[in-house]
Coordinates of C-alpha atoms in Angstrom, one line a residue:
X1 CA 21.4 -4.2 -10.3
X2 CA 18.5 -4.5 -7.9
X3 CA 20.7 -2.9 -5.2
X4 CA 21.7 0.0 -7.6
X5 CA 18.0 0.5 -8.5
X6 CA 17.0 0.6 -4.8
X7 CA 19.7 3.1 -4.1
X8 CA 18.5 5.4 -6.9
X9 CA 14.9 5.1 -5.8
X10 CA 15.9 5.9 -2.2
X11 CA 17.9 8.9 -3.4
X12 CA 15.1 10.1 -5.7
X13 CA 12.5 9.7 -2.9
X14 CA 14.7 11.6 -0.4
X15 CA 15.2 14.5 -2.9
X16 CA 11.5 14.5 -3.8
X17 CA 10.6 14.7 -0.2
X18 CA 12.7 17.8 0.2
X19 CA 11.4 19.4 -2.9
X20 CA 7.8 18.5 -2.4
X21 CA 7.7 20.9 0.5
X22 CA 9.0 23.6 -1.9
X23 CA 6.2 22.9 -4.4
X24 CA 3.6 23.6 -1.7
X25 CA 4.9 27.1 -1.2
X26 CA 2.6 29.9 -2.1
X27 CA 3.6 32.3 -4.9
X28 CA 4.6 34.9 -2.4
X29 CA 7.1 32.7 -0.6
X30 CA 10.7 33.5 -1.6
X31 CA 12.7 30.3 -2.0
X32 CA 16.5 30.2 -1.4
X33 CA 18.3 27.2 -2.7
X34 CA 21.8 26.5 -1.2
X35 CA 24.1 24.1 -3.0
X36 CA 27.3 23.2 -1.1
X37 CA 30.0 20.4 -1.0
X38 CA 29.6 17.5 1.4
X39 CA 31.5 17.6 4.6
X40 CA 34.7 15.9 3.3
X41 CA 37.1 17.8 5.7
X42 CA 37.0 20.2 8.6
X43 CA 36.3 23.4 6.6
X44 CA 33.6 22.0 4.4
X45 CA 32.1 20.3 7.5
X46 CA 31.9 23.9 8.9
X47 CA 30.2 25.0 5.7
X48 CA 27.5 22.4 6.0
X49 CA 27.0 23.2 9.7
X50 CA 26.7 26.9 9.1
X51 CA 24.4 26.5 6.1
X52 CA 21.9 24.3 8.0
X53 CA 22.1 26.5 11.1
X54 CA 21.3 29.7 9.1
X55 CA 18.5 27.9 7.2
X56 CA 16.8 27.0 10.4
X57 CA 17.2 30.6 11.7
X58 CA 15.8 32.2 8.5
X59 CA 12.8 29.9 8.4
X60 CA 12.1 30.5 12.0
X61 CA 12.3 34.2 11.6
X62 CA 10.6 34.5 8.2
X63 CA 8.3 31.5 8.4
X64 CA 5.7 31.7 5.6
X65 CA 7.7 34.3 3.7
X66 CA 11.0 32.6 3.0
X67 CA 11.9 29.0 2.5
X68 CA 15.5 27.6 2.4
X69 CA 16.5 24.3 0.8
X70 CA 20.1 23.1 1.5
X71 CA 21.6 20.4 -0.7
X72 CA 25.1 18.8 -0.4
X73 CA 27.1 17.0 -3.1
X74 CA 30.2 14.9 -3.0
X75 CA 31.5 16.0 -6.4
X76 CA 31.0 18.4 -9.4
X77 CA 28.6 16.1 -11.3
X78 CA 26.3 15.4 -8.3
X79 CA 26.4 19.2 -7.5
X80 CA 25.2 19.9 -11.0
X81 CA 22.3 17.5 -10.5
X82 CA 21.5 19.1 -7.2
X83 CA 21.3 22.6 -8.8
X84 CA 19.1 21.2 -11.6
X85 CA 16.8 19.7 -8.9
X86 CA 16.6 23.0 -7.1
X87 CA 15.8 24.8 -10.3
X88 CA 13.0 22.3 -11.0
X89 CA 11.1 23.3 -7.9
X90 CA 11.3 27.0 -8.8
X91 CA 13.9 28.6 -6.5
X92 CA 14.2 32.4 -6.6
X93 CA 17.8 32.6 -5.4
X94 CA 20.8 30.2 -5.7
X95 CA 23.6 30.4 -3.1
X96 CA 26.3 28.0 -4.3
X97 CA 29.8 27.1 -3.1
X98 CA 31.1 25.3 -6.2
X99 CA 33.0 22.0 -5.8
X100 CA 35.1 23.2 -8.8
X101 CA 34.6 26.4 -10.7
X102 CA 34.8 25.2 -14.3
X103 CA 32.3 22.3 -14.3
X104 CA 29.8 24.3 -12.2
X105 CA 29.9 27.5 -14.2
X106 CA 27.5 26.3 -17.0
X107 CA 24.7 25.3 -14.6
X108 CA 25.0 28.5 -12.7
X109 CA 24.7 30.4 -16.0
X110 CA 21.7 28.4 -16.9
X111 CA 20.1 29.3 -13.5
X112 CA 20.8 32.9 -14.1
X113 CA 19.3 32.8 -17.6
X114 CA 16.2 31.3 -16.0
X115 CA 15.8 34.4 -13.8
X116 CA 17.3 33.0 -10.6
X117 CA 19.5 35.5 -8.7
X118 CA 22.9 33.8 -8.0
X119 CA 25.3 34.3 -5.1
X120 CA 28.6 32.4 -5.6
X121 CA 30.6 31.8 -2.4
X122 CA 34.3 31.4 -2.1
X123 CA 35.2 30.1 -5.5
X124 CA 34.4 32.3 -8.4
X125 CA 33.1 31.1 -11.8
X126 CA 35.2 30.8 -15.0
X127 CA 32.6 32.9 -16.9
X128 CA 32.6 36.5 -15.7
X129 CA 30.4 37.8 -18.5
X130 CA 27.0 37.8 -16.6
X131 CA 25.6 39.2 -13.4
X132 CA 26.0 37.4 -10.1
X133 CA 27.5 38.2 -6.7
X134 CA 30.9 36.7 -5.9
X135 CA 31.2 36.6 -2.1
X136 CA 34.6 35.4 -0.8
X137 CA 37.2 35.7 1.9
X138 CA 40.2 38.0 1.5
X139 CA 43.0 35.6 0.4
X140 CA 45.8 38.2 -0.1
X141 CA 44.8 39.8 3.2
X142 CA 44.9 36.3 4.9
X143 CA 48.5 35.9 3.7
X144 CA 49.5 39.5 4.7
X145 CA 48.1 39.2 8.2
X146 CA 49.7 35.8 8.6
X147 CA 53.1 37.1 7.4
X148 CA 53.1 40.2 9.6
X149 CA 52.2 38.3 12.7
X150 CA 54.7 35.5 12.0
X151 CA 57.6 37.9 11.3
X152 CA 56.8 39.9 14.5
X153 CA 56.7 36.7 16.6
X154 CA 60.0 35.3 15.1
X155 CA 61.8 38.6 15.7
X156 CA 60.5 38.7 19.3
X157 CA 61.2 35.1 20.1
X158 CA 64.5 34.4 18.3
X159 CA 65.4 37.6 16.5
X160 CA 64.6 35.8 13.2
X161 CA 65.6 32.2 12.6
X162 CA 64.5 29.3 10.5
X163 CA 61.0 28.8 9.1
X164 CA 59.3 26.1 6.9
X165 CA 56.1 26.7 5.0
X166 CA 53.2 24.6 3.7
X167 CA 50.4 25.7 1.3
X168 CA 47.2 23.9 0.5
X169 CA 46.7 23.0 -3.1
X170 CA 48.2 24.5 -6.4
X171 CA 45.2 26.8 -7.0
X172 CA 45.0 30.6 -7.4
X173 CA 43.7 31.3 -3.8
X174 CA 46.6 29.4 -2.4
X175 CA 49.1 31.5 -4.3
X176 CA 47.4 34.7 -3.3
X177 CA 47.8 33.7 0.3
X178 CA 51.4 32.7 0.0
X179 CA 52.4 35.7 -2.0
X180 CA 51.0 37.9 0.7
X181 CA 52.7 35.9 3.4
X182 CA 56.2 36.0 1.8
X183 CA 55.9 39.7 1.0
X184 CA 55.9 40.3 4.8
X185 CA 58.4 37.6 5.8
X186 CA 60.9 38.9 3.2
X187 CA 61.0 42.2 4.9
X188 CA 63.0 40.6 7.7
X189 CA 66.4 39.5 6.4
X190 CA 67.1 37.4 9.5
X191 CA 64.3 35.0 8.8
X192 CA 65.5 32.1 6.7
X193 CA 63.0 29.9 4.7
X194 CA 64.7 26.5 4.9
X195 CA 63.0 25.4 1.7
X196 CA 64.5 28.4 -0.2
X197 CA 63.2 31.9 -0.9
X198 CA 59.4 32.0 -1.1
X199 CA 59.2 28.2 -1.6
X200 CA 56.8 25.9 0.1
X201 CA 55.3 22.4 -0.1
X202 CA 51.6 21.5 -0.5
X203 CA 49.8 19.9 2.4
X204 CA 46.5 19.5 0.6
X205 CA 44.7 21.1 3.5
X206 CA 44.9 17.7 5.1
X207 CA 45.9 16.8 8.7
X208 CA 47.5 13.6 7.6
X209 CA 49.6 15.3 4.9
X210 CA 50.6 18.0 7.4
X211 CA 51.8 15.3 9.7
X212 CA 53.8 13.5 7.0
X213 CA 55.4 16.8 5.7
X214 CA 56.4 17.9 9.2
X215 CA 58.0 14.5 9.8
X216 CA 60.0 15.0 6.6
X217 CA 61.1 18.5 7.6
X218 CA 62.1 17.4 11.1
X219 CA 64.3 14.7 9.6
X220 CA 65.9 17.2 7.2
X221 CA 66.5 20.2 9.3
X222 CA 68.1 20.2 12.8
X223 CA 66.7 23.6 13.8
X224 CA 63.2 24.9 12.9
X225 CA 62.1 28.0 14.8
X226 CA 58.7 28.4 13.2
X227 CA 56.2 26.7 10.9
X228 CA 53.5 28.3 8.7
X229 CA 51.0 25.8 7.3
X230 CA 48.1 28.1 6.3
X231 CA 45.3 25.8 7.6
X232 CA 44.2 24.7 11.1
X233 CA 43.5 21.1 10.1
X234 CA 47.0 20.9 8.7
X235 CA 48.3 22.5 11.9
X236 CA 47.0 19.6 14.0
X237 CA 49.1 17.1 12.0
X238 CA 52.1 19.4 12.1
X239 CA 51.8 19.7 15.9
X240 CA 51.4 15.9 16.3
X241 CA 54.6 15.3 14.3
X242 CA 56.5 17.9 16.3
X243 CA 55.4 16.7 19.7
X244 CA 56.1 13.0 18.8
X245 CA 59.6 14.0 17.7
X246 CA 60.5 15.0 21.2
X247 CA 62.3 18.2 19.9
X248 CA 62.1 21.6 21.6
X249 CA 63.6 23.9 19.0
X250 CA 60.4 25.4 17.6
X251 CA 58.5 28.2 19.3
X252 CA 55.8 29.3 16.9
X253 CA 53.2 27.5 14.7
X254 CA 50.6 29.3 12.6
X255 CA 47.7 27.6 10.7
X256 CA 44.7 29.5 9.5
X257 CA 41.0 29.6 8.8
X258 CA 39.9 29.7 12.4
X259 CA 38.9 26.2 13.5
X260 CA 37.2 25.7 16.9
X261 CA 40.0 23.4 18.1
X262 CA 42.7 26.0 17.4
X263 CA 40.6 28.8 18.8
X264 CA 40.3 26.8 22.1
X265 CA 44.1 26.3 22.1
X266 CA 44.6 30.0 21.9
X267 CA 42.1 30.7 24.6
X268 CA 43.8 28.1 26.8
X269 CA 47.2 29.8 26.4
X270 CA 48.9 27.1 24.3
X271 CA 52.6 28.2 24.2
X272 CA 53.1 27.1 20.6
X273 CA 49.8 28.2 19.0
X274 CA 49.0 31.8 19.9
X275 CA 47.1 33.0 16.8
X276 CA 45.1 32.0 13.8
X277 CA 43.7 34.1 10.8
X278 CA 40.1 33.8 9.8
X279 CA 38.8 32.4 6.5
X280 CA 35.7 31.2 8.2
X281 CA 33.1 28.8 6.8
X282 CA 30.5 31.1 8.2
X283 CA 30.8 32.9 4.9
X284 CA 28.1 30.5 3.5
X285 CA 25.7 32.1 6.0
X286 CA 26.9 35.5 4.7
X287 CA 25.9 34.4 1.2
X288 CA 22.5 33.3 2.4
X289 CA 22.1 36.6 4.2
X290 CA 22.8 38.4 1.0
X291 CA 20.1 36.5 -0.8
X292 CA 17.7 37.1 2.1
X293 CA 18.4 40.9 2.0
X294 CA 17.6 40.9 -1.7
X295 CA 14.4 38.9 -1.1
X296 CA 13.4 41.4 1.6
X297 CA 14.2 44.4 -0.5
X298 CA 17.1 45.5 1.7
X299 CA 19.6 45.0 -1.1
X300 CA 19.2 45.7 -4.8
X301 CA 18.8 42.8 -7.3
X302 CA 20.4 45.0 -10.1
X303 CA 23.5 42.7 -10.0
X304 CA 21.4 40.1 -11.8
X305 CA 21.2 42.3 -15.0
X306 CA 24.8 43.5 -14.9
X307 CA 27.3 42.3 -17.5
X308 CA 29.8 41.2 -14.9
X309 CA 29.8 39.8 -11.4
X310 CA 30.1 42.1 -8.4
X311 CA 32.6 41.2 -5.7
X312 CA 32.0 41.2 -2.0
X313 CA 35.1 40.6 0.1
X314 CA 35.0 39.3 3.7
X315 CA 38.1 40.6 5.5
X316 CA 40.3 38.2 7.4
X317 CA 40.9 38.8 11.1
X318 CA 43.9 38.0 13.2
X319 CA 42.7 36.1 16.3
X320 CA 44.8 36.1 19.4
X321 CA 44.1 35.6 23.1
X322 CA 42.8 39.2 23.1
X323 CA 39.9 38.7 20.8
X324 CA 39.5 34.9 20.0
X325 CA 36.6 34.5 22.5
X326 CA 34.5 36.8 20.3
X327 CA 34.7 34.4 17.4
X328 CA 34.5 31.0 19.3
X329 CA 31.4 29.0 18.5
X330 CA 31.2 26.1 21.0
X331 CA 28.5 24.2 19.1
X332 CA 30.2 24.4 15.7
X333 CA 31.7 21.3 14.1
X334 CA 34.7 23.3 12.9

């Protein structure tokens, strides 16, 4: 019990330390609160890295005019508490990437009702009856770009052939990506999905699960020309399984999201990995920039009084050796 009490006191002290600085702000200081998931895998690690990077840049550029507080949470309940804490110190703007949409929706609505302008990044809320900005990547476009590139490569390398596919999790954005991907693949009748038409397995956006799934596919199918696994973390596991198998039948692997590791492979001319499609964690910085622009009067705050959210879509980009260097961030954790 003493240990638990000490942990709580330490946590409270740490949070209070962050927020005490906010309470010292003058009335003219605009305060942006940023609530994001903890770094539990590569992409969210990138979210945390970009949020902290942009916070430092904003405070350096607008010191005395804008303050940014970034809080992370390892689950929906702790993220709700984090938002409540941000609200208690009087933030003007809330930029949030919800752990899960449903449990976080009520607290965002509460913040909105308290006059806080809300920018929701990546995952929309379950309540679309009030005014906020929903800023997210282009999931259908992600799938379409991936499918077009993969079909073109397979036709060029083997005039079609066999492909196996992996998704992330059974959530709407995953289906949007895969629907876009298969719409392009299905245009080429000589490409055979070994799992059956438009079918795929879930790799949980996990390197380990990607490795395990690929080991299974390699044991099931004697010839695999290409693999689409939708995520660069998953791709690392897929490649490990393929290389450890000693096989040489596959010529094309495509993940997605645009990790630093895979971008470097493309720049270095890896023969198996020649492209990725962006769904970049830098989008949290885009959400913070949106709040900053509203604070500086460069964007309208009218969205706050609307009866429905407005949507801002960040287009996905196909990265190949021709343009990948323009997107590579050497210091990024993802």
